[in-house]
PDB file of C-alpha atoms in Angstrom:
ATOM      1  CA  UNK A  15    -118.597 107.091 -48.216  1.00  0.00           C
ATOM      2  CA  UNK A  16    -119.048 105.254 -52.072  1.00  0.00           C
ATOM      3  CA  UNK A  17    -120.654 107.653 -53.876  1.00  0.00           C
ATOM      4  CA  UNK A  18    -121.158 109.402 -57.188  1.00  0.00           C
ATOM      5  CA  UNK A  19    -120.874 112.964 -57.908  1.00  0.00           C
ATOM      6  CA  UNK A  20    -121.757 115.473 -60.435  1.00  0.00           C
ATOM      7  CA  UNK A  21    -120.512 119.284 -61.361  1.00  0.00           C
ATOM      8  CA  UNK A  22    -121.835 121.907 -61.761  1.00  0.00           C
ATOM      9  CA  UNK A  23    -125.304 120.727 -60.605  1.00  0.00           C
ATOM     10  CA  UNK A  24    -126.935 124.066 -62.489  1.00  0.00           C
ATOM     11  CA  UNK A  25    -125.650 125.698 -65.450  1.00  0.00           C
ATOM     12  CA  UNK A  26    -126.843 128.478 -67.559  1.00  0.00           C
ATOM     13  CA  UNK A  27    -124.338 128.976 -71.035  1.00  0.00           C
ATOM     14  CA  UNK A  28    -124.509 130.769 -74.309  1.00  0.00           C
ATOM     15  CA  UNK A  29    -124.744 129.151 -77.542  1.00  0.00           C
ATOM     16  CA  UNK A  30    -121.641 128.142 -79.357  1.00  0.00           C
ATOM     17  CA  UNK A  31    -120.240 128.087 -75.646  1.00  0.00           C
ATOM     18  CA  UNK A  32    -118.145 124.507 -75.252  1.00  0.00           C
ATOM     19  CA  UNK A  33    -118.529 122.997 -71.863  1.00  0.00           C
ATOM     20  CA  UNK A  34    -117.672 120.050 -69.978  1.00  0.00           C
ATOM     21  CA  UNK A  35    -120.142 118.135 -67.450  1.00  0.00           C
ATOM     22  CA  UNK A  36    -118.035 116.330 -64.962  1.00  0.00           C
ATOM     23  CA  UNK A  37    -118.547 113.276 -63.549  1.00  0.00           C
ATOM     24  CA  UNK A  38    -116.787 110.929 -60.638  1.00  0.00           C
ATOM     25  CA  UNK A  39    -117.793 107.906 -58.365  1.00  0.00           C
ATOM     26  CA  UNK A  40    -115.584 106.219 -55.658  1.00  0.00           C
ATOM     27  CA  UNK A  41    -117.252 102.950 -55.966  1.00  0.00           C
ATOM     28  CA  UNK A  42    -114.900 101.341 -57.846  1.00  0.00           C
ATOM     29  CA  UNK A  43    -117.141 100.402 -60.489  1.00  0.00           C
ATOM     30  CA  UNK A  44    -116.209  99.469 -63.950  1.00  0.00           C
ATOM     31  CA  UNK A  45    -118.967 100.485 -65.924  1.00  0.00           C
ATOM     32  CA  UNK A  46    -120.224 104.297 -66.186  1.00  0.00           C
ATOM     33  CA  UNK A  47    -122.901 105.591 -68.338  1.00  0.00           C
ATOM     34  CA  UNK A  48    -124.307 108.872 -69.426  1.00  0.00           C
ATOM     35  CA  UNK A  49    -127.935 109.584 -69.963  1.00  0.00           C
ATOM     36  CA  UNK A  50    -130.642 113.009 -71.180  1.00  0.00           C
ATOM     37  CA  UNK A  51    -133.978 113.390 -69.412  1.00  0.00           C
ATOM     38  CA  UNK A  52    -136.334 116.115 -70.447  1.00  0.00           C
ATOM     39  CA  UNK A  53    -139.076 117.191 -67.695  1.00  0.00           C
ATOM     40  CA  UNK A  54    -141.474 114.325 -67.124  1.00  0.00           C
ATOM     41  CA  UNK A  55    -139.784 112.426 -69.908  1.00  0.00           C
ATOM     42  CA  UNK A  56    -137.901 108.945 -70.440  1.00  0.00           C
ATOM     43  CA  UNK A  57    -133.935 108.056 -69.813  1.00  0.00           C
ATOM     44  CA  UNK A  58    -131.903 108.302 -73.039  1.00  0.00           C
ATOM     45  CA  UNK A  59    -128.827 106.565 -72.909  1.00  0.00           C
ATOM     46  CA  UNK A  60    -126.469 108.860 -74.725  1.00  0.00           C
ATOM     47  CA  UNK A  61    -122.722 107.225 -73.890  1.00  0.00           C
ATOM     48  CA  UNK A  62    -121.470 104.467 -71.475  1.00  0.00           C
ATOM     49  CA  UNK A  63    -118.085 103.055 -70.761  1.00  0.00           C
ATOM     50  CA  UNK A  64    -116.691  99.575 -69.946  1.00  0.00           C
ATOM     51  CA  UNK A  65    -114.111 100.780 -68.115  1.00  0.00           C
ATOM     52  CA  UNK A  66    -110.409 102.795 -68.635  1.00  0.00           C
ATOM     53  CA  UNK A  67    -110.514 103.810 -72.502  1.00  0.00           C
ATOM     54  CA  UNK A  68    -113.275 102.238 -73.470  1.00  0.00           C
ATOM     55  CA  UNK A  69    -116.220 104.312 -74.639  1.00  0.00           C
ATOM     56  CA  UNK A  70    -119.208 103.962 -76.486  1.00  0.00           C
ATOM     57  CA  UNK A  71    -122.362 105.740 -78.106  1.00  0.00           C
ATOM     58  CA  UNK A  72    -125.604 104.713 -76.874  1.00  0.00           C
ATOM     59  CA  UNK A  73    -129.283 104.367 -78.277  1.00  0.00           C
ATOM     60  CA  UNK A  74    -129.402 108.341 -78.566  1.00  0.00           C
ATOM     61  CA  UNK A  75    -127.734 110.186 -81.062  1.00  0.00           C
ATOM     62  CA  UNK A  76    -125.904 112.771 -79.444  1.00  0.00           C
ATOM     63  CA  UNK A  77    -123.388 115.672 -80.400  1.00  0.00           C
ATOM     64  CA  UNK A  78    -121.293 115.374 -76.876  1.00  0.00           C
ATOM     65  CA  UNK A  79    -118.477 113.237 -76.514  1.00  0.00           C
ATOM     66  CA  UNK A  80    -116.418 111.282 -73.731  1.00  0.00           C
ATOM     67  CA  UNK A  81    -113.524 110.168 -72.594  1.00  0.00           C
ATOM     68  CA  UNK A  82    -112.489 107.822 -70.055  1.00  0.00           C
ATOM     69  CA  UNK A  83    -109.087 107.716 -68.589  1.00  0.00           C
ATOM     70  CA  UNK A  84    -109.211 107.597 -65.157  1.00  0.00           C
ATOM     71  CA  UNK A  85    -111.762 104.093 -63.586  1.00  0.00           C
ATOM     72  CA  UNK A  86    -113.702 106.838 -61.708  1.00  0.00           C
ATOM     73  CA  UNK A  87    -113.497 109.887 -64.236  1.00  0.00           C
ATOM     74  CA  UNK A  88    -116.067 110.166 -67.289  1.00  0.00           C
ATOM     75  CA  UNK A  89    -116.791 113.373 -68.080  1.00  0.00           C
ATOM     76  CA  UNK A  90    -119.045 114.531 -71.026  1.00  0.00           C
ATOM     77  CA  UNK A  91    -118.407 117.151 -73.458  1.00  0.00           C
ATOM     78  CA  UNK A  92    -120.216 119.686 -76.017  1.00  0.00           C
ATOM     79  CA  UNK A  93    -117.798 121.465 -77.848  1.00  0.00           C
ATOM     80  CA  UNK A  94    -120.641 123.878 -78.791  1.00  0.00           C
ATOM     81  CA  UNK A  95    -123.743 123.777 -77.312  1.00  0.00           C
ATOM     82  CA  UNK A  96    -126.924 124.811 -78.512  1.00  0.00           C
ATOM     83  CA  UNK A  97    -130.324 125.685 -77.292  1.00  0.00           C
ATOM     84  CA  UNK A  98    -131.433 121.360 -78.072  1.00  0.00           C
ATOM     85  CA  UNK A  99    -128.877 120.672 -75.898  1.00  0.00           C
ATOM     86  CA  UNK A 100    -131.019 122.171 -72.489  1.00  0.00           C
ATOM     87  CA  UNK A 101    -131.713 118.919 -70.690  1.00  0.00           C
ATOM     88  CA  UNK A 102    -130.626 117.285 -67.595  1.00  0.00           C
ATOM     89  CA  UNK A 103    -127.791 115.091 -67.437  1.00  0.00           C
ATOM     90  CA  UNK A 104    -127.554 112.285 -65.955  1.00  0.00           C
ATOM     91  CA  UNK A 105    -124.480 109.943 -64.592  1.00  0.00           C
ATOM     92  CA  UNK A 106    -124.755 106.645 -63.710  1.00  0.00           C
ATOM     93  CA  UNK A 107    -122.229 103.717 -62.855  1.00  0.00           C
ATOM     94  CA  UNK A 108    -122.810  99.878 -62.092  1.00  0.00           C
ATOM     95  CA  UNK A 109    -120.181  97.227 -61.774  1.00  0.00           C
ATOM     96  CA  UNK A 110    -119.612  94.681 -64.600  1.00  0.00           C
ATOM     97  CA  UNK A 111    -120.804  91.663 -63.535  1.00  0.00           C
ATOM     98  CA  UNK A 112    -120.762  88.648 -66.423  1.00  0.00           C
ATOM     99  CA  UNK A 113    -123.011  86.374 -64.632  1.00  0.00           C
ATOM    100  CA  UNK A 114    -125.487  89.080 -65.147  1.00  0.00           C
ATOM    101  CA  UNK A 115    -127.066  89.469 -61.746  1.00  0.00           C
ATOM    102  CA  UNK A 116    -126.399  92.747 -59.948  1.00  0.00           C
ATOM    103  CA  UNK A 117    -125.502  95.494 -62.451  1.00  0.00           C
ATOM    104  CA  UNK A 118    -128.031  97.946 -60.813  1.00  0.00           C
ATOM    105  CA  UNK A 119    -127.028 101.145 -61.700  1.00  0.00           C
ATOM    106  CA  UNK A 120    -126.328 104.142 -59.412  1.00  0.00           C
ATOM    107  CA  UNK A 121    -127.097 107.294 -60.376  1.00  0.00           C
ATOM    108  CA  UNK A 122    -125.592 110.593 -59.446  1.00  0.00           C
ATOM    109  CA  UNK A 123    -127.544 114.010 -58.912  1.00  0.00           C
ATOM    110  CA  UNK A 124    -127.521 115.477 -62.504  1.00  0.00           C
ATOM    111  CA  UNK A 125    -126.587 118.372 -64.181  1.00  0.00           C
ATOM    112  CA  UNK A 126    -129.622 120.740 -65.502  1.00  0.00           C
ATOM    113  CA  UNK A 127    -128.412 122.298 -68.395  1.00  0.00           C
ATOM    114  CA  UNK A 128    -129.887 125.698 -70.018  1.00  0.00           C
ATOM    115  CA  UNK A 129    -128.211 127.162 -73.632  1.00  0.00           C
ATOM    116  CA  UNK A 130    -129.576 130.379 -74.224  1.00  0.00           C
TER     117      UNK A 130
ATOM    118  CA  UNK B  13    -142.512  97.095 -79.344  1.00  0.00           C
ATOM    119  CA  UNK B  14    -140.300  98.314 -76.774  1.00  0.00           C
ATOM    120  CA  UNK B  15    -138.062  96.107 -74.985  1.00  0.00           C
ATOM    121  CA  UNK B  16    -139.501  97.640 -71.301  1.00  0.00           C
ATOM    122  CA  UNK B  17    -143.578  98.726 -71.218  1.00  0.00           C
ATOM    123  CA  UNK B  18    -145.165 100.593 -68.285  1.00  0.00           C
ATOM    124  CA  UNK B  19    -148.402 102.516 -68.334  1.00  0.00           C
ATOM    125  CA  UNK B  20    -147.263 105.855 -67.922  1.00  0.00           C
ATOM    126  CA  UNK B  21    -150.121 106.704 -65.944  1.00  0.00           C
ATOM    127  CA  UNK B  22    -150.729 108.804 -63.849  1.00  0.00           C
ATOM    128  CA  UNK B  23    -151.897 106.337 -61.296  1.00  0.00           C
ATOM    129  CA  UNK B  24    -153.574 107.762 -58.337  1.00  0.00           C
ATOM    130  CA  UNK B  25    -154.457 106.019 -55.036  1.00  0.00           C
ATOM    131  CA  UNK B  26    -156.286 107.534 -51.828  1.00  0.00           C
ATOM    132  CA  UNK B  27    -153.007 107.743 -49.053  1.00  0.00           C
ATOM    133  CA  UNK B  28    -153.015 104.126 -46.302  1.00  0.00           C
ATOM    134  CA  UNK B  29    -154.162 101.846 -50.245  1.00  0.00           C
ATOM    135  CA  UNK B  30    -152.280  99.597 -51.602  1.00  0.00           C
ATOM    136  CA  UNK B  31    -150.569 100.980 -55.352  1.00  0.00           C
ATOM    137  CA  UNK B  32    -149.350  98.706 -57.447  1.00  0.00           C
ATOM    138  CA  UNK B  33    -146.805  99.094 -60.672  1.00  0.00           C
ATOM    139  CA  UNK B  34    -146.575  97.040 -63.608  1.00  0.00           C
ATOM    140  CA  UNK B  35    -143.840  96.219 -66.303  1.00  0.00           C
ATOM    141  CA  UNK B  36    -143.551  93.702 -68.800  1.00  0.00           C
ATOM    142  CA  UNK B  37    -140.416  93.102 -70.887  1.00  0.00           C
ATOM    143  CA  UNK B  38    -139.447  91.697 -73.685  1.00  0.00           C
ATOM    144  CA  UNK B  39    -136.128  89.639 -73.438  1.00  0.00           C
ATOM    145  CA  UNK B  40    -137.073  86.257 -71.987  1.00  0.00           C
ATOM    146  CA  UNK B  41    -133.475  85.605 -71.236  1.00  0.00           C
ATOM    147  CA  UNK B  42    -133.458  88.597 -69.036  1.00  0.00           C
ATOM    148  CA  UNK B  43    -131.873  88.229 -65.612  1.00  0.00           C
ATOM    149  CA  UNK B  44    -132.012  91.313 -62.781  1.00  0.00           C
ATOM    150  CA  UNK B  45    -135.313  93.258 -62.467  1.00  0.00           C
ATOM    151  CA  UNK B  46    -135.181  96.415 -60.859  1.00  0.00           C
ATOM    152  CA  UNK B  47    -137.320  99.270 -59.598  1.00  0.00           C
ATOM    153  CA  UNK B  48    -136.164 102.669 -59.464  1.00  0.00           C
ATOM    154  CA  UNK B  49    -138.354 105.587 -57.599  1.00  0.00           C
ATOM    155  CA  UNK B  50    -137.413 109.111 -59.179  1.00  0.00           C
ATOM    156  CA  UNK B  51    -138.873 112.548 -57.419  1.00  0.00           C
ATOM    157  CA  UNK B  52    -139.850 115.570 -59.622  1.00  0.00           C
ATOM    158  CA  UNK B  53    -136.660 117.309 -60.767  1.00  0.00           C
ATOM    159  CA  UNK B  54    -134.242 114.611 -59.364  1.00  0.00           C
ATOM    160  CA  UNK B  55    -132.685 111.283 -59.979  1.00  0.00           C
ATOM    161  CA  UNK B  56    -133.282 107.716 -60.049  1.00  0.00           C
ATOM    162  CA  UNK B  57    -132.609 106.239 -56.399  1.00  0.00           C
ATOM    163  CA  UNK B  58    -133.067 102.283 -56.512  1.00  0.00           C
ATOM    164  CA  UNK B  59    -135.517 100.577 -54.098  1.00  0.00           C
ATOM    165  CA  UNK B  60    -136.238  97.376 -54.939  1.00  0.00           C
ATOM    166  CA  UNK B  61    -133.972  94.353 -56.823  1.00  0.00           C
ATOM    167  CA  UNK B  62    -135.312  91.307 -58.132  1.00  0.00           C
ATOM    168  CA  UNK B  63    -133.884  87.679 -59.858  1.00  0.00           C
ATOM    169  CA  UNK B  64    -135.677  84.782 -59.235  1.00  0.00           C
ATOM    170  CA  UNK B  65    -139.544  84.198 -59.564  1.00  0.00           C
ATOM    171  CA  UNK B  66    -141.652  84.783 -56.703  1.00  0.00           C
ATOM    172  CA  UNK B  67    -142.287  87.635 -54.564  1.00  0.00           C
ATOM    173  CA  UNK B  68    -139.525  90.164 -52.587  1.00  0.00           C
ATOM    174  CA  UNK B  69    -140.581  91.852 -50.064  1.00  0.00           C
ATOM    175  CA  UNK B  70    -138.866  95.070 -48.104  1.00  0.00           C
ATOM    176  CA  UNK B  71    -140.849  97.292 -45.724  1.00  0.00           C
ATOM    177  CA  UNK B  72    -143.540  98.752 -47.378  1.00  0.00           C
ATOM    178  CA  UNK B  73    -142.285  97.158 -50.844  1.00  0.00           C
ATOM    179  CA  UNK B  74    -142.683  94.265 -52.338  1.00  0.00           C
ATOM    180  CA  UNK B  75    -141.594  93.327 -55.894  1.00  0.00           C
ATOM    181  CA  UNK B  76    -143.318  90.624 -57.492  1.00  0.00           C
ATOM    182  CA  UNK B  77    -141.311  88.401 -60.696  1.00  0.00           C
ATOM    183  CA  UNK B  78    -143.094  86.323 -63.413  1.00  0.00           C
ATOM    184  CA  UNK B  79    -140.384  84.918 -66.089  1.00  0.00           C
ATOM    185  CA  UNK B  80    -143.030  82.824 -68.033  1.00  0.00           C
ATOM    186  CA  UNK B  81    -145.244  85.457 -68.491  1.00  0.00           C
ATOM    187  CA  UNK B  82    -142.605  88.024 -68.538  1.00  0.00           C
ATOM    188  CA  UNK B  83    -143.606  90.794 -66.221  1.00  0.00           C
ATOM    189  CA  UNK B  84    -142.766  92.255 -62.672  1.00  0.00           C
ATOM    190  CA  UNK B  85    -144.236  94.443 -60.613  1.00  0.00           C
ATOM    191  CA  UNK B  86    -144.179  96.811 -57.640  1.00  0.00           C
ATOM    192  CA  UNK B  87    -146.776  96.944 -54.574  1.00  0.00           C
ATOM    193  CA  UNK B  88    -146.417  99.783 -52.426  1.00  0.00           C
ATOM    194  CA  UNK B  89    -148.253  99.284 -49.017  1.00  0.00           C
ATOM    195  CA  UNK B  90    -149.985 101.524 -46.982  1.00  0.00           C
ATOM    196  CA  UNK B  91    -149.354 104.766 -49.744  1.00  0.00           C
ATOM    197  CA  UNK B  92    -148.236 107.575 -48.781  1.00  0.00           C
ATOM    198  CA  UNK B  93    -147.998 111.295 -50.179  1.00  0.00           C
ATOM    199  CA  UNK B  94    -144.358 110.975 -49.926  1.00  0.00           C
ATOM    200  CA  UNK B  95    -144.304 108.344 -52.252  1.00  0.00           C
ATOM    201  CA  UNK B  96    -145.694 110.387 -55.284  1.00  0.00           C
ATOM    202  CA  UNK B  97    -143.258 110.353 -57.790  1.00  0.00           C
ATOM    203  CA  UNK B  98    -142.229 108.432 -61.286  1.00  0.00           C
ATOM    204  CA  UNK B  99    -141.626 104.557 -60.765  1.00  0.00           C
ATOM    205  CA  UNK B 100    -139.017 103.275 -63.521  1.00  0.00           C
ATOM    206  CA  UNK B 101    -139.060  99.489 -64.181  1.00  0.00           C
ATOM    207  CA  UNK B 102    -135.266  98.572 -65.432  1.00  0.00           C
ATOM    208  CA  UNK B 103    -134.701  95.094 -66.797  1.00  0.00           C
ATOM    209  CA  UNK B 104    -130.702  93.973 -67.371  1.00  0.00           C
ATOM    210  CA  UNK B 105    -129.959  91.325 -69.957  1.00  0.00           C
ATOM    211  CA  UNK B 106    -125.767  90.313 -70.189  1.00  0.00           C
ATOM    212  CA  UNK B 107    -125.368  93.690 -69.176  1.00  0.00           C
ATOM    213  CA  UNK B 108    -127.445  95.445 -71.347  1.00  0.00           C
ATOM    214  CA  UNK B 109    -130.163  97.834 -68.579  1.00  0.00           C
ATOM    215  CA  UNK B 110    -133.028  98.725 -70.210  1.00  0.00           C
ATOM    216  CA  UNK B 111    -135.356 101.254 -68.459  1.00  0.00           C
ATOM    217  CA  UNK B 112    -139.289 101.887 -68.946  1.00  0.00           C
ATOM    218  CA  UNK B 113    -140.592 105.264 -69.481  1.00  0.00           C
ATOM    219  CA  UNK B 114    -142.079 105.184 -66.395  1.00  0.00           C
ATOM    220  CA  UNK B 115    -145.448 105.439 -64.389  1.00  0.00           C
ATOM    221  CA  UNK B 116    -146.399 108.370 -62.474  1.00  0.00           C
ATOM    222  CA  UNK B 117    -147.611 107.557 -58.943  1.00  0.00           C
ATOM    223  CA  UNK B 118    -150.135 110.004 -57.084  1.00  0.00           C
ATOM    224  CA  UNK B 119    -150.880 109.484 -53.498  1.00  0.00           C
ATOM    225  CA  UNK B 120    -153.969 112.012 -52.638  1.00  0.00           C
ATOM    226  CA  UNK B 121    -154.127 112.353 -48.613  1.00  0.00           C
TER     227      UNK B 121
END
C-alpha cells in the first residue's frame, strides 16, 4: 500500500544533541516537503524538494537541513537541537504536476519533538 | 494580507446542523482548492478537492468554488461530534500550496 512514513513518531533529546527525523513515501512522488506545527497553531513550511538533489528552504527560517538522494528519502536534520526546536514535524509529498491541477499533498504522521 | 484567510474560529454547531467553512485567497490565477480535516495532535488527512466553479459534493461534504469572488468553502452535513477538529483551506498556484491557519470546528451533541 502507497503510503508515507515517519520515524521516530516520539522523541525526547537533550540539548546540543544532533538528530535526524526520517522520512519515506512509496508513492512515487516527486515533490516532498517538510513542515513545524506548534499545538493549535498554523503549518510552517520549513524545506521542500523537487525531486533527487534538489532542495530548498521554505517560508520559515529554520536551523535543520535536508538532503535528498534517494526519490522517496528526505530526511531532516538538526545538528544541535535546542529547546525552540520542540515542535511537531511534519512530512508531506505531492506529485509535480505542471498543469497545476492535482498537487494535493499527503501528509505523513509526524514526529513530536521535545529538547530538554 | 495573507495569501489564504480563514476565521480561526472556533465555530460551534449543535450535532445533525449543517457547518459550514470559509476561505478566501488571494491569487486569482490559482488553480486546485483543497480542504484538509486535521484531529487534535495529528495530521492533515485530505477530504475534499476542488478546480472548477460550482459546487462538489461527497457524502456528507460538499465544497463549494467561487473564482470571481475568490473564495471556497466547506459544508459539512448532518454534523457530527466526530467531526470536531481544525479544517485547513489549501489553495495551489503553479505548484506553489498555500495553507490557511485554519478554523476550529466544534460539534456539541
Amino acid at each position: 500500500e502507497a503510503d508515507i512514513y515517519q520515524t521516530p513518531r516520539y522523541l525526547v533529546i537533550g540539548t546540543g544533541k544532533k538528530i535526524t527525523l526520517e522520512c519515506s513515501q512509496t508513492m512515487g512522488h516527486d515533490k516532498m516537503y517538510w513542515y513545524q506545527q506548534d499545538p493549535g497553531m498554523e503549518l510552517h513550511l520549513i524545506h521542500y524538494s523537487y525531486g533527487v538533489n534538489s532542495t530548498e528552504k521554505g517560508d520559515l527560517s529554520s536551523e535543520s537541513t535536508v538532503s535528498r538522494i534517494r526519490t522517496e528519502h528526505f530526511p531532516l536534520t538538526l545538528e544541535s537541537a535546542r529547546p525552540s526546536h520542540t515542535s511537531q514535524y511534519l512530512c508531506a509529498s505531492s506529485e509535480y504536476s505542471g498543469r497545476g491541477r492535482g498537487n494535493e499533498q499527503f501528509f505523513g504522521p509526524g514526529t513530536r519533538l521535545t529538547v530538554l | 494580507q495573507k495569501e489564504v484567510e480563514q476565521n480561526s474560529g472556533p465555530l460551534s454547531v449543535p450535532e445533525g446542523a449543517i457547518a459550514s467553512l470559509n476561505c478566501t485567497y488571494s491569487d486569482r490565477v490559482s488553480q486546485s482548492f483543497f480542504w484538509y480535516r486535521q484531529y487534535s495532535g495529528k495530521s492533515p488527512e485530505l477530504i475534499m478537492s476542488i478546480y472548477s466553479n460550482g459546487d462538489k459534493e461527497d457524502g456528507r461534504f460538499t465544497a463549494q468554488l467561487n473564482k470571481a469572488s475568490q473564495y471556497v468553502s466547506l459544508l459539512i452535513r448532518d454534523s457530527q461530534p466526530s467531526d470536531s477538529a481544525t479544517y485547513l483551506c489549501a489553495v495551489n498556484t503553479f505548484n506553489d500550496m498555500r495553507f490557511g491557519a485554519g478554523t476550529r470546528l466544534t460539534v456539541k451533541p
